[in-house]
Coordinates of C-alpha atoms in Angstrom, one line a residue:
X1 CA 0.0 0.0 0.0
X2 CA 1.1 3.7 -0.6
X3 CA 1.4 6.2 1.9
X4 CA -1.2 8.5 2.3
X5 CA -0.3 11.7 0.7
X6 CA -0.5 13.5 3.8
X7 CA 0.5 10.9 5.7
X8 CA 3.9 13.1 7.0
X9 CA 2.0 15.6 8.0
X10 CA -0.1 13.7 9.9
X11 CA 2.6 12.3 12.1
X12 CA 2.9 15.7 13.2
X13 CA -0.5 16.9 13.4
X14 CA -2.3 13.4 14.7
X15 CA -5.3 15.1 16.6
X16 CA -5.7 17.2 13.4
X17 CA -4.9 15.1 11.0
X18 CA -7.4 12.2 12.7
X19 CA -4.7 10.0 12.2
X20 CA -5.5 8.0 15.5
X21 CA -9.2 7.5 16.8
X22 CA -8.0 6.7 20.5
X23 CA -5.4 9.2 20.6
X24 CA -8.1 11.9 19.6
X25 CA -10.1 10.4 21.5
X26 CA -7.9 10.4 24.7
X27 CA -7.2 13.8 23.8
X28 CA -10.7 14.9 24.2
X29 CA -11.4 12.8 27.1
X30 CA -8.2 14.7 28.9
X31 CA -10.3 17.9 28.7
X32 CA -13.4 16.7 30.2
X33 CA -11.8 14.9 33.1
X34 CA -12.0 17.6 35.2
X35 CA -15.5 18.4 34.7
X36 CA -15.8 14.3 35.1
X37 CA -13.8 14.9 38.1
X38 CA -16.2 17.0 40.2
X39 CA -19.0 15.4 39.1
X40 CA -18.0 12.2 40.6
X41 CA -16.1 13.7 43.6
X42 CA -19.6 15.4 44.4
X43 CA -21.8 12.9 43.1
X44 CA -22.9 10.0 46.4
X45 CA -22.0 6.7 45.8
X46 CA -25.6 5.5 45.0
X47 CA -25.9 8.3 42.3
X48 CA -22.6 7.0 40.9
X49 CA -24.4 3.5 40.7
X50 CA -27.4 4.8 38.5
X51 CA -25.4 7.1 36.4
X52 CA -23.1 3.8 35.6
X53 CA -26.4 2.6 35.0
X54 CA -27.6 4.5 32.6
X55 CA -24.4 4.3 30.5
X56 CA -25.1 0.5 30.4
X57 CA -28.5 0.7 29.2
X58 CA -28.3 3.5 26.5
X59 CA -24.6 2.7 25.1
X60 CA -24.3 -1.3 25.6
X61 CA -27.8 -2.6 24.6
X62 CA -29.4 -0.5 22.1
X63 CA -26.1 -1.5 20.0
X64 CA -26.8 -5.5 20.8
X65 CA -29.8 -5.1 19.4
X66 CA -29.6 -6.8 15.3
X67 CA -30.6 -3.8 12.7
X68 CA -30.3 -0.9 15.3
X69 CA -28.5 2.2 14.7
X70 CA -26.1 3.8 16.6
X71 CA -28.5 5.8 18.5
X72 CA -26.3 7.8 20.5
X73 CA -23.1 8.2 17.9
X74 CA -20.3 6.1 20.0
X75 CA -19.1 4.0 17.1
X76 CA -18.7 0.7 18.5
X77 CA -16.7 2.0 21.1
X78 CA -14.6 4.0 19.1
X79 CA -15.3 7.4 20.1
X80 CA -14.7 10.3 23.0
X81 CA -17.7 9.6 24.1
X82 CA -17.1 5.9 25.0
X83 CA -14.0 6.6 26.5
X84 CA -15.7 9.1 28.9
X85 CA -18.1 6.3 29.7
X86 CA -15.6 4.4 31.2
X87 CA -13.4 7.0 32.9
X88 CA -17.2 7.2 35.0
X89 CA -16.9 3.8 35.5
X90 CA -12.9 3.7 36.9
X91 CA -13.8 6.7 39.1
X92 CA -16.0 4.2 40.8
X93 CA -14.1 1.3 40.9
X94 CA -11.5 4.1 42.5
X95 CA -13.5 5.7 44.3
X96 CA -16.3 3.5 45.8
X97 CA -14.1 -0.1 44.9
X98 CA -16.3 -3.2 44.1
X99 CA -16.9 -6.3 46.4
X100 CA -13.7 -8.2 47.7
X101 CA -13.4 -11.7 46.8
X102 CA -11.5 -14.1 49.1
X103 CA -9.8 -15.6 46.2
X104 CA -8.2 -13.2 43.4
X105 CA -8.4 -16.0 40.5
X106 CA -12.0 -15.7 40.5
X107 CA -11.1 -12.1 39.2
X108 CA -9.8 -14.3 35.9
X109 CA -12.8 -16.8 35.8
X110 CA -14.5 -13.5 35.3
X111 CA -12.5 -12.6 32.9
X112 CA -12.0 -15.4 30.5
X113 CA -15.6 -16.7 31.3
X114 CA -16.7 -12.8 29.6
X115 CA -14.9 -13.9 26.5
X116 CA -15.3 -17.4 26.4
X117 CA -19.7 -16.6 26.5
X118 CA -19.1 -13.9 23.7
X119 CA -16.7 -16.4 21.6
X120 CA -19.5 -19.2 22.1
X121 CA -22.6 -17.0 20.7
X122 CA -19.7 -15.9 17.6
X123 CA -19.6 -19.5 16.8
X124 CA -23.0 -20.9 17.3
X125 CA -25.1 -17.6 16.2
X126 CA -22.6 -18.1 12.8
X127 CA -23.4 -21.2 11.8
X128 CA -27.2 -21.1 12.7
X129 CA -27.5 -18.3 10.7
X130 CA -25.0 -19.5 7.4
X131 CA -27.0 -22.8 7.5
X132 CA -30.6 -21.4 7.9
X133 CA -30.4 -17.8 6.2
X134 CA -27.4 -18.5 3.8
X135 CA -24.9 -16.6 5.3
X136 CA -23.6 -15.4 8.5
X137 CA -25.2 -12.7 10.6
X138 CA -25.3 -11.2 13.8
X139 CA -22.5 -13.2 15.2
X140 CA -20.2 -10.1 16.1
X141 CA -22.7 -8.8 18.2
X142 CA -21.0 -9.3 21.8
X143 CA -17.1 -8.8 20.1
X144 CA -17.3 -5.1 20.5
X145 CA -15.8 -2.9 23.0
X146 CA -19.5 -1.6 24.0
X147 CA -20.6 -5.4 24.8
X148 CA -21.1 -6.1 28.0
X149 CA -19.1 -9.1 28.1
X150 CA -16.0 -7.1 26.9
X151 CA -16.7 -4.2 29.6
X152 CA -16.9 -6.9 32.5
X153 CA -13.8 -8.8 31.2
X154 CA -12.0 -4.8 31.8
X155 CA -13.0 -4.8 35.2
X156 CA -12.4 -8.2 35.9
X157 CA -8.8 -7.7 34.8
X158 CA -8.1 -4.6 36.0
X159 CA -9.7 -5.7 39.4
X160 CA -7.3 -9.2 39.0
X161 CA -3.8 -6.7 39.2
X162 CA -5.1 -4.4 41.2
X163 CA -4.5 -7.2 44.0
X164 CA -1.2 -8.2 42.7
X165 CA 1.4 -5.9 44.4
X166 CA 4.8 -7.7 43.0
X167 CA 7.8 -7.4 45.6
X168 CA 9.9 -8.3 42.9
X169 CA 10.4 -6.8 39.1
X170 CA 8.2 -3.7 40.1
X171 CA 10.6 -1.3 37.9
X172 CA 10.8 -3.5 35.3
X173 CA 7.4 -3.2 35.1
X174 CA 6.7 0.1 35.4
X175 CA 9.3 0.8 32.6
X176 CA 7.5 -1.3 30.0
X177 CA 4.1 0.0 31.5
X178 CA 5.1 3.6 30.8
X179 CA 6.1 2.5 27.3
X180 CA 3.1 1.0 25.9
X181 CA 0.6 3.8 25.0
X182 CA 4.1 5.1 23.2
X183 CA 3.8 1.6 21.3
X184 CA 0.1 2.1 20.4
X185 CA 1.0 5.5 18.9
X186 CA 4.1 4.0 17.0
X187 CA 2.4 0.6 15.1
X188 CA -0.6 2.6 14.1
X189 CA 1.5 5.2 12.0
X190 CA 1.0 4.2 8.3
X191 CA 4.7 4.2 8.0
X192 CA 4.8 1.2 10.2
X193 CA 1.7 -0.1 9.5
X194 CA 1.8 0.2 5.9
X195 CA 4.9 -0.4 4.9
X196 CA 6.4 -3.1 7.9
X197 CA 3.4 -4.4 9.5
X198 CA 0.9 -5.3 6.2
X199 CA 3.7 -6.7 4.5
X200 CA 5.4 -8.9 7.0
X201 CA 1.9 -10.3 7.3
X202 CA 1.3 -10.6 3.4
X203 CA 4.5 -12.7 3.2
X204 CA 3.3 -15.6 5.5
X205 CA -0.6 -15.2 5.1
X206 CA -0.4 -17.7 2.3
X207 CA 2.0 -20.5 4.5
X208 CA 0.8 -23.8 6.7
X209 CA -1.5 -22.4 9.9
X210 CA 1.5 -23.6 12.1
X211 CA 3.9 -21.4 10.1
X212 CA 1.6 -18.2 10.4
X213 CA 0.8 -18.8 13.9
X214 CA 4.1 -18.6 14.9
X215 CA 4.7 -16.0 12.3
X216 CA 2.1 -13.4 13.7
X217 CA 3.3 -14.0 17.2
X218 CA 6.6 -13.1 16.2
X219 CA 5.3 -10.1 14.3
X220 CA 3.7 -9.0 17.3
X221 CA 6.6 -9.7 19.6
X222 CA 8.5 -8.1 17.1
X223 CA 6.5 -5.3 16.9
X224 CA 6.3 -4.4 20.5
X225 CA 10.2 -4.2 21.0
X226 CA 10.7 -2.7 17.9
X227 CA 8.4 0.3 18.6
X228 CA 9.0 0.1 22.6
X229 CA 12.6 1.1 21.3
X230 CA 11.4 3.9 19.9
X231 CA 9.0 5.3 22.3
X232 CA 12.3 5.0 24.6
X233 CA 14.3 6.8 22.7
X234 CA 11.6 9.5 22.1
X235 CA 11.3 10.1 26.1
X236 CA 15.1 10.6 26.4
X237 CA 14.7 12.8 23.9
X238 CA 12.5 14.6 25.3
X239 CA 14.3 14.8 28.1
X240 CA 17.2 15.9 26.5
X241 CA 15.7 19.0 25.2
X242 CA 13.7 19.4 28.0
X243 CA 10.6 19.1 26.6
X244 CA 9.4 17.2 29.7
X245 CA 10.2 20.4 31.9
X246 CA 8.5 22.4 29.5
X247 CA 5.1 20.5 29.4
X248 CA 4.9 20.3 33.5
X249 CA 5.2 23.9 33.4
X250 CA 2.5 24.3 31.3
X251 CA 0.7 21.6 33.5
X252 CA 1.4 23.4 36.7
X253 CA 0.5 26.9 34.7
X254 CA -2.3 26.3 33.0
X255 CA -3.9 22.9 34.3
X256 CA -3.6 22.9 37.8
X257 CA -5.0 26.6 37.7
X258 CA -7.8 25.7 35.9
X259 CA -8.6 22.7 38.3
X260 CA -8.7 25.4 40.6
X261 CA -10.9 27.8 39.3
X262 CA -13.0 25.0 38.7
X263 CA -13.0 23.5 42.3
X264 CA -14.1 27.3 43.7

């Protein structure tokens, strides 16, 4: 595939250049957060509940339902407005916490049971529908990120590490950790993805399933060092024109003075 002929730009401009839906996204959701913030600092836990509520039952079901439209514009999950959904959703679980459970690994039963139910109505709800209608439909409706499998699979993970506190290996991780949303933003830029990622793929899509199995895994692997590099090397940069300095002053000037203002 050719590069877009913008595409250079883009990499410069991403938020205007639309060149990432979840880093616009993120982008937007950044200023609403403190508007989100009060709201749920000020809101009881009870009215947290029903406001989590309500998100369920106007963004997860309507869009569950076969031959219904995206009522309320959140793209499958793909929007601002999704994301701001579940920044609601992790105040609580930050705020209020959910239930304790005397054994952590049920956090995971939750987790892969959420997948394994949605996988299960992908497979049966295809081939009912291929051998009675003629071909396959509504099989992806619960392999979306505003199912409500795939929201309770999020929690259950994120409720699974939040009760792992490693003694051992904790900078390690929090080296990679800081790395990854740096990855994202690196394998999604059409000069990786067009011209590395789509073609390392074309060259084994057509080899024995062992072969591409191992091949995409590699990819991936591959991928995620190759682009963690990067994203490394762009924070030392940063560093090493102090670009860092410059954007906490800007966060202490601008940011923190506006959460002020708002607070009062």
């Amino acid at each position: 595939d050719k590069l877009d002929e913008n595409a250079y730009r883009n990499m410069f401009f991403p938020i205007l250049g639309n060149l990432n839906w979840y880093f616009t996204a993120f982008f937007g959701l950044s200023m609403f957060s403190p508007f989100l913030n009060i709201l749920m600092k000020h809101m009881t836990k009870n009215q947290h509940k029903y406001l989590m509520a309500v998100i369920f039952v106007l963004f997860c079901i309507p869009t569950r339902i076969p031959e219904v439209s995206d009522l309320f514009k959140i793209s499958g999950g793909y929007s601002m407005l999704w994301l701001c959904a579940m920044y609601i959703i992790g105040g609580y679980i930050k705020i209020h916490g959910v239930p304790k459970l005397k054994n952590r690994y049920l956090w995971l039963v939750g987790f892969f049971g959420s997948g394994i139910i949605a996988w299960l109505y992908f497979i049966v709800m295809y081939h009912i529908t291929r051998s009675s209608l003629g071909e396959a439909k509504y099989h992806k409706i619960f392999l979306s990120y505003t199912s409500p499998f795939m929201v309770l699979a999020a929690i259950c993970l994120l409720e699974f590490f939040i009760t792992i506190n490693p003694q051992k290996g904790k900078k390690f991780i929090c080296t990679v950790s800081s790395l990854t949303f740096g990855i994202f933003i690196f394998h999604t830029q059409d000069l990786y993805w067009k011209m590395v990622l789509i073609e390392s793929v074309n060259k084994i899509a057509d080899k024995p399933t062992f072969v591409v199995v191992l091949g995409v895994n590699a990819i991936v692997l591959g991928t995620f060092i190759v682009c963690g590099i990067a994203t490394f090397l762009q924070i030392q940069l940063f560093k090493l024109l102090r670009l860092d300095k410059l954007c906490d002053l800007v966060q202490n000037k601008l940011y923190k003075k506006a959460s002020k203002m708002l607070e009062s």
